[in-house]
């Protein structure tokens, strides 16, 4: 994994990530034995589910859009480490990306998203390849969602405490997502609410909280109330 560090003497630009050697990593003891054991156990079950569903989802993607089945993107994880985050592809490959001066986030009714992919996103099934990230140790089952490098750079320069999110591993789901705060956004108020949830989770996380958030996430998936787009 690559790790990007910036000199502390200057403020990061919107195309950089403020990667800090974070003392919070020691305070919250990220490498908790119970959490890694929890991730390995349920991550293995999730990977088995992925293996079962993969042929059907792959067929749906291939019949809907030209391009690879799996999409991978560099995202920022624990202590500012950069890793490849896996997802089922949900956008047409021929669509142009937004310019470097814009955050490349999805909107409701985004023309880049094909119909079958919309179903995957609303059910969170597009995220299940990240069980591989969990087994690799890049991610945890529960934690702040990992954002692309450019988005992290943008929000690092907006919120002075945003970097605290890197004191734990990013998660497949989190407190913000369990309460419906998800999907692409450039709205400062919405991101502030997400950040509040992330920091609350970091301070209060426990085995009970992780189990509760996973149950809430599964419930939202089954009822199509994930608030994804």
CSV table of C-alpha atoms in Angstrom, one decimal:
chain,number,residue,atom,x,y,z
A,1,UNK,CA,0.0,0.0,0.0
A,2,UNK,CA,1.2,3.5,-0.8
A,3,UNK,CA,1.3,6.2,1.9
A,4,UNK,CA,1.2,9.9,1.0
A,5,UNK,CA,2.6,12.3,3.5
A,6,UNK,CA,2.7,16.1,3.4
A,7,UNK,CA,5.1,18.5,5.2
A,8,UNK,CA,3.5,19.9,8.3
A,9,UNK,CA,4.6,23.4,7.4
A,10,UNK,CA,2.0,24.0,4.7
A,11,UNK,CA,-1.7,23.5,4.3
A,12,UNK,CA,-2.7,20.7,1.9
A,13,UNK,CA,-4.3,21.6,-1.5
A,14,UNK,CA,-7.5,20.1,-2.7
A,15,UNK,CA,-5.6,17.5,-4.7
A,16,UNK,CA,-3.6,16.2,-1.8
A,17,UNK,CA,-4.3,14.3,1.3
A,18,UNK,CA,-3.2,15.5,4.7
A,19,UNK,CA,-1.7,12.2,5.9
A,20,UNK,CA,-0.6,12.6,9.5
A,21,UNK,CA,1.1,10.2,11.9
A,22,UNK,CA,-1.9,10.1,14.1
A,23,UNK,CA,-1.6,9.7,17.9
A,24,UNK,CA,-5.3,8.7,17.9
A,25,UNK,CA,-4.2,5.3,16.5
A,26,UNK,CA,-2.5,4.7,19.9
A,27,UNK,CA,-5.4,6.2,22.0
A,28,UNK,CA,-8.1,4.1,20.4
A,29,UNK,CA,-5.9,1.0,20.0
A,30,UNK,CA,-7.0,0.3,16.4
A,31,UNK,CA,-5.5,-3.2,16.4
A,32,UNK,CA,-8.0,-4.5,18.9
A,33,UNK,CA,-8.0,-8.3,19.0
A,34,UNK,CA,-11.8,-8.6,19.2
A,35,UNK,CA,-12.3,-6.3,16.2
A,36,UNK,CA,-9.9,-8.2,14.0
A,37,UNK,CA,-11.3,-11.5,15.0
A,38,UNK,CA,-14.8,-10.2,14.3
A,39,UNK,CA,-13.7,-8.9,10.9
A,40,UNK,CA,-12.0,-12.2,9.9
A,41,UNK,CA,-15.0,-14.4,11.0
A,42,UNK,CA,-17.8,-12.4,9.3
A,43,UNK,CA,-15.5,-11.3,6.5
A,44,UNK,CA,-15.1,-14.9,5.6
A,45,UNK,CA,-18.9,-15.4,5.6
A,46,UNK,CA,-19.2,-12.3,3.5
A,47,UNK,CA,-16.6,-13.5,1.0
A,48,UNK,CA,-18.6,-16.8,0.7
A,49,UNK,CA,-21.7,-14.8,-0.1
A,50,UNK,CA,-19.7,-12.8,-2.6
A,51,UNK,CA,-18.6,-16.0,-4.3
A,52,UNK,CA,-22.2,-17.3,-4.6
A,53,UNK,CA,-23.6,-14.0,-5.9
A,54,UNK,CA,-20.7,-13.1,-8.2
A,55,UNK,CA,-21.8,-15.0,-11.3
A,56,UNK,CA,-25.3,-13.6,-11.2
A,57,UNK,CA,-24.2,-10.0,-10.5
A,58,UNK,CA,-21.4,-10.2,-13.1
A,59,UNK,CA,-23.9,-11.4,-15.7
A,60,UNK,CA,-26.2,-8.5,-14.9
A,61,UNK,CA,-23.4,-6.0,-15.3
A,62,UNK,CA,-22.1,-7.5,-18.5
A,63,UNK,CA,-25.6,-7.5,-20.1
A,64,UNK,CA,-26.1,-3.9,-19.0
A,65,UNK,CA,-22.8,-2.2,-19.8
A,66,UNK,CA,-19.5,-2.8,-21.5
A,67,UNK,CA,-16.5,-2.9,-19.2
A,68,UNK,CA,-15.0,-4.8,-16.3
A,69,UNK,CA,-17.2,-6.3,-13.5
A,70,UNK,CA,-15.1,-5.1,-10.7
A,71,UNK,CA,-14.2,-1.5,-10.2
A,72,UNK,CA,-11.3,-0.5,-8.0
A,73,UNK,CA,-10.3,2.9,-6.8
A,74,UNK,CA,-7.6,4.2,-4.6
A,75,UNK,CA,-9.0,5.3,-1.2
A,76,UNK,CA,-7.5,6.5,2.1
A,77,UNK,CA,-7.5,4.2,5.1
A,78,UNK,CA,-6.0,3.8,8.5
A,79,UNK,CA,-3.2,6.3,9.3
A,80,UNK,CA,-3.5,7.8,5.8
A,81,UNK,CA,-2.5,4.6,4.0
A,82,UNK,CA,-3.7,4.4,0.4
A,83,UNK,CA,-5.4,1.1,-0.7
A,84,UNK,CA,-7.4,-0.3,-3.7
A,85,UNK,CA,-11.1,-0.4,-2.7
A,86,UNK,CA,-13.2,-2.9,-4.6
A,87,UNK,CA,-16.8,-2.5,-5.8
A,88,UNK,CA,-19.0,-4.0,-8.4
A,89,UNK,CA,-18.9,-1.5,-11.3
A,90,UNK,CA,-22.1,0.6,-11.4
A,91,UNK,CA,-21.2,3.2,-14.1
A,92,UNK,CA,-20.7,3.2,-17.8
A,93,UNK,CA,-17.0,3.2,-18.6
A,94,UNK,CA,-17.4,5.5,-21.6
A,95,UNK,CA,-18.8,8.4,-19.4
A,96,UNK,CA,-16.4,11.3,-18.9
A,97,UNK,CA,-15.2,12.0,-15.5
A,98,UNK,CA,-15.6,15.5,-14.0
A,99,UNK,CA,-12.8,17.9,-14.2
A,100,UNK,CA,-10.0,18.0,-11.6
A,101,UNK,CA,-11.5,21.1,-10.1
A,102,UNK,CA,-14.7,19.3,-9.2
A,103,UNK,CA,-15.5,16.5,-6.8
A,104,UNK,CA,-16.5,13.4,-8.8
A,105,UNK,CA,-19.5,12.4,-6.7
A,106,UNK,CA,-22.7,10.8,-8.0
A,107,UNK,CA,-26.1,12.6,-8.0
A,108,UNK,CA,-29.6,11.3,-8.0
A,109,UNK,CA,-30.6,10.1,-11.5
A,110,UNK,CA,-26.9,10.3,-12.5
A,111,UNK,CA,-26.8,9.4,-16.2
A,112,UNK,CA,-23.5,7.4,-15.7
A,113,UNK,CA,-25.3,4.8,-13.6
A,114,UNK,CA,-27.0,2.0,-15.6
A,115,UNK,CA,-30.4,0.5,-14.4
A,116,UNK,CA,-29.1,-2.8,-13.0
A,117,UNK,CA,-26.4,-0.9,-11.2
A,118,UNK,CA,-29.1,1.3,-9.6
A,119,UNK,CA,-30.5,-1.9,-8.0
A,120,UNK,CA,-27.0,-2.9,-6.8
A,121,UNK,CA,-26.5,0.5,-5.2
A,122,UNK,CA,-29.9,0.7,-3.5
A,123,UNK,CA,-29.3,-2.7,-1.9
A,124,UNK,CA,-25.6,-2.1,-1.1
A,125,UNK,CA,-24.7,-5.2,-3.1
A,126,UNK,CA,-22.2,-3.1,-5.1
A,127,UNK,CA,-20.1,-2.9,-1.9
A,128,UNK,CA,-19.8,-6.6,-1.1
A,129,UNK,CA,-16.4,-7.1,-2.9
A,130,UNK,CA,-15.1,-5.0,0.0
A,131,UNK,CA,-15.3,-8.2,2.1
A,132,UNK,CA,-12.0,-8.9,0.3
A,133,UNK,CA,-10.6,-5.6,1.6
A,134,UNK,CA,-11.8,-6.7,5.1
A,135,UNK,CA,-9.9,-10.0,4.9
A,136,UNK,CA,-6.8,-8.2,3.6
A,137,UNK,CA,-6.9,-5.9,6.6
A,138,UNK,CA,-7.4,-2.7,4.5
A,139,UNK,CA,-10.9,-2.2,6.0
A,140,UNK,CA,-13.0,-3.3,8.9
A,141,UNK,CA,-16.7,-4.4,8.8
A,142,UNK,CA,-17.6,-1.2,10.7
A,143,UNK,CA,-16.0,2.1,10.6
A,144,UNK,CA,-16.0,5.5,8.8
A,145,UNK,CA,-16.6,4.9,5.1
A,146,UNK,CA,-13.4,5.4,3.0
A,147,UNK,CA,-13.5,8.3,0.5
A,148,UNK,CA,-11.5,8.8,-2.6
A,149,UNK,CA,-8.2,10.7,-2.2
A,150,UNK,CA,-9.5,13.9,-3.9
A,151,UNK,CA,-12.6,14.0,-1.6
A,152,UNK,CA,-10.5,13.5,1.5
A,153,UNK,CA,-8.2,16.3,0.4
A,154,UNK,CA,-11.2,18.6,-0.1
A,155,UNK,CA,-12.8,17.8,3.3
A,156,UNK,CA,-9.4,17.9,5.1
A,157,UNK,CA,-9.2,21.6,4.2
A,158,UNK,CA,-12.8,22.2,5.2
A,159,UNK,CA,-13.0,20.5,8.7
A,160,UNK,CA,-10.1,20.8,11.1
A,161,UNK,CA,-10.9,17.5,12.8
A,162,UNK,CA,-11.6,15.5,9.6
A,163,UNK,CA,-8.2,13.8,9.8
A,164,UNK,CA,-9.3,12.0,13.0
A,165,UNK,CA,-11.3,9.6,10.7
A,166,UNK,CA,-7.9,8.1,9.8
A,167,UNK,CA,-7.3,6.9,13.3
A,168,UNK,CA,-9.3,3.8,12.7
A,169,UNK,CA,-9.8,1.5,9.7
A,170,UNK,CA,-12.5,2.5,7.3
A,171,UNK,CA,-15.6,0.2,7.3
A,172,UNK,CA,-18.0,-1.5,5.0
A,173,UNK,CA,-20.7,0.3,7.0
A,174,UNK,CA,-20.6,2.8,9.8
A,175,UNK,CA,-22.7,4.9,12.1
A,176,UNK,CA,-23.4,7.6,9.5
A,177,UNK,CA,-24.4,5.0,6.8
A,178,UNK,CA,-26.7,3.0,9.3
A,179,UNK,CA,-28.6,6.2,9.8
A,180,UNK,CA,-29.0,7.0,6.1
A,181,UNK,CA,-26.2,9.5,5.7
A,182,UNK,CA,-24.6,8.1,2.5
A,183,UNK,CA,-24.3,8.8,-1.2
A,184,UNK,CA,-22.2,11.4,-3.0
A,185,UNK,CA,-22.4,14.9,-1.6
A,186,UNK,CA,-20.6,18.2,-1.9
A,187,UNK,CA,-22.9,19.8,0.7
A,188,UNK,CA,-21.0,21.0,3.7
A,189,UNK,CA,-23.8,20.6,6.2
A,190,UNK,CA,-24.4,16.9,5.1
A,191,UNK,CA,-20.7,16.1,5.4
A,192,UNK,CA,-20.6,17.8,8.8
A,193,UNK,CA,-23.3,15.5,10.0
A,194,UNK,CA,-21.5,12.5,8.7
A,195,UNK,CA,-18.3,13.6,10.3
A,196,UNK,CA,-20.1,13.9,13.7
A,197,UNK,CA,-21.3,10.3,13.4
A,198,UNK,CA,-17.8,9.1,12.4
A,199,UNK,CA,-16.1,10.8,15.4
A,200,UNK,CA,-18.9,9.5,17.7
A,201,UNK,CA,-18.2,6.0,16.5
A,202,UNK,CA,-14.5,6.3,17.0
A,203,UNK,CA,-14.9,7.4,20.6
A,204,UNK,CA,-17.6,5.0,21.6
A,205,UNK,CA,-17.1,1.9,19.4
A,206,UNK,CA,-17.6,-1.5,21.0
A,207,UNK,CA,-18.5,-5.0,19.9
A,208,UNK,CA,-22.1,-4.3,20.8
A,209,UNK,CA,-22.1,-1.1,18.7
A,210,UNK,CA,-20.6,-3.0,15.7
A,211,UNK,CA,-23.2,-5.7,15.9
A,212,UNK,CA,-26.0,-3.2,16.2
A,213,UNK,CA,-24.8,-1.2,13.2
A,214,UNK,CA,-24.4,-4.3,11.1
A,215,UNK,CA,-28.0,-5.4,11.9
A,216,UNK,CA,-29.3,-1.9,11.1
A,217,UNK,CA,-27.4,-2.0,7.7
A,218,UNK,CA,-28.8,-5.4,6.8
A,219,UNK,CA,-32.3,-4.2,7.7
A,220,UNK,CA,-32.0,-1.1,5.4
A,221,UNK,CA,-30.7,-3.4,2.6
A,222,UNK,CA,-33.7,-5.7,2.8
A,223,UNK,CA,-36.2,-2.9,2.9
A,224,UNK,CA,-34.5,-0.9,0.1
A,225,UNK,CA,-34.0,2.1,2.6
A,226,UNK,CA,-30.3,2.6,2.2
A,227,UNK,CA,-30.7,6.1,0.8
A,228,UNK,CA,-28.1,5.3,-1.8
A,229,UNK,CA,-28.1,6.8,-5.3
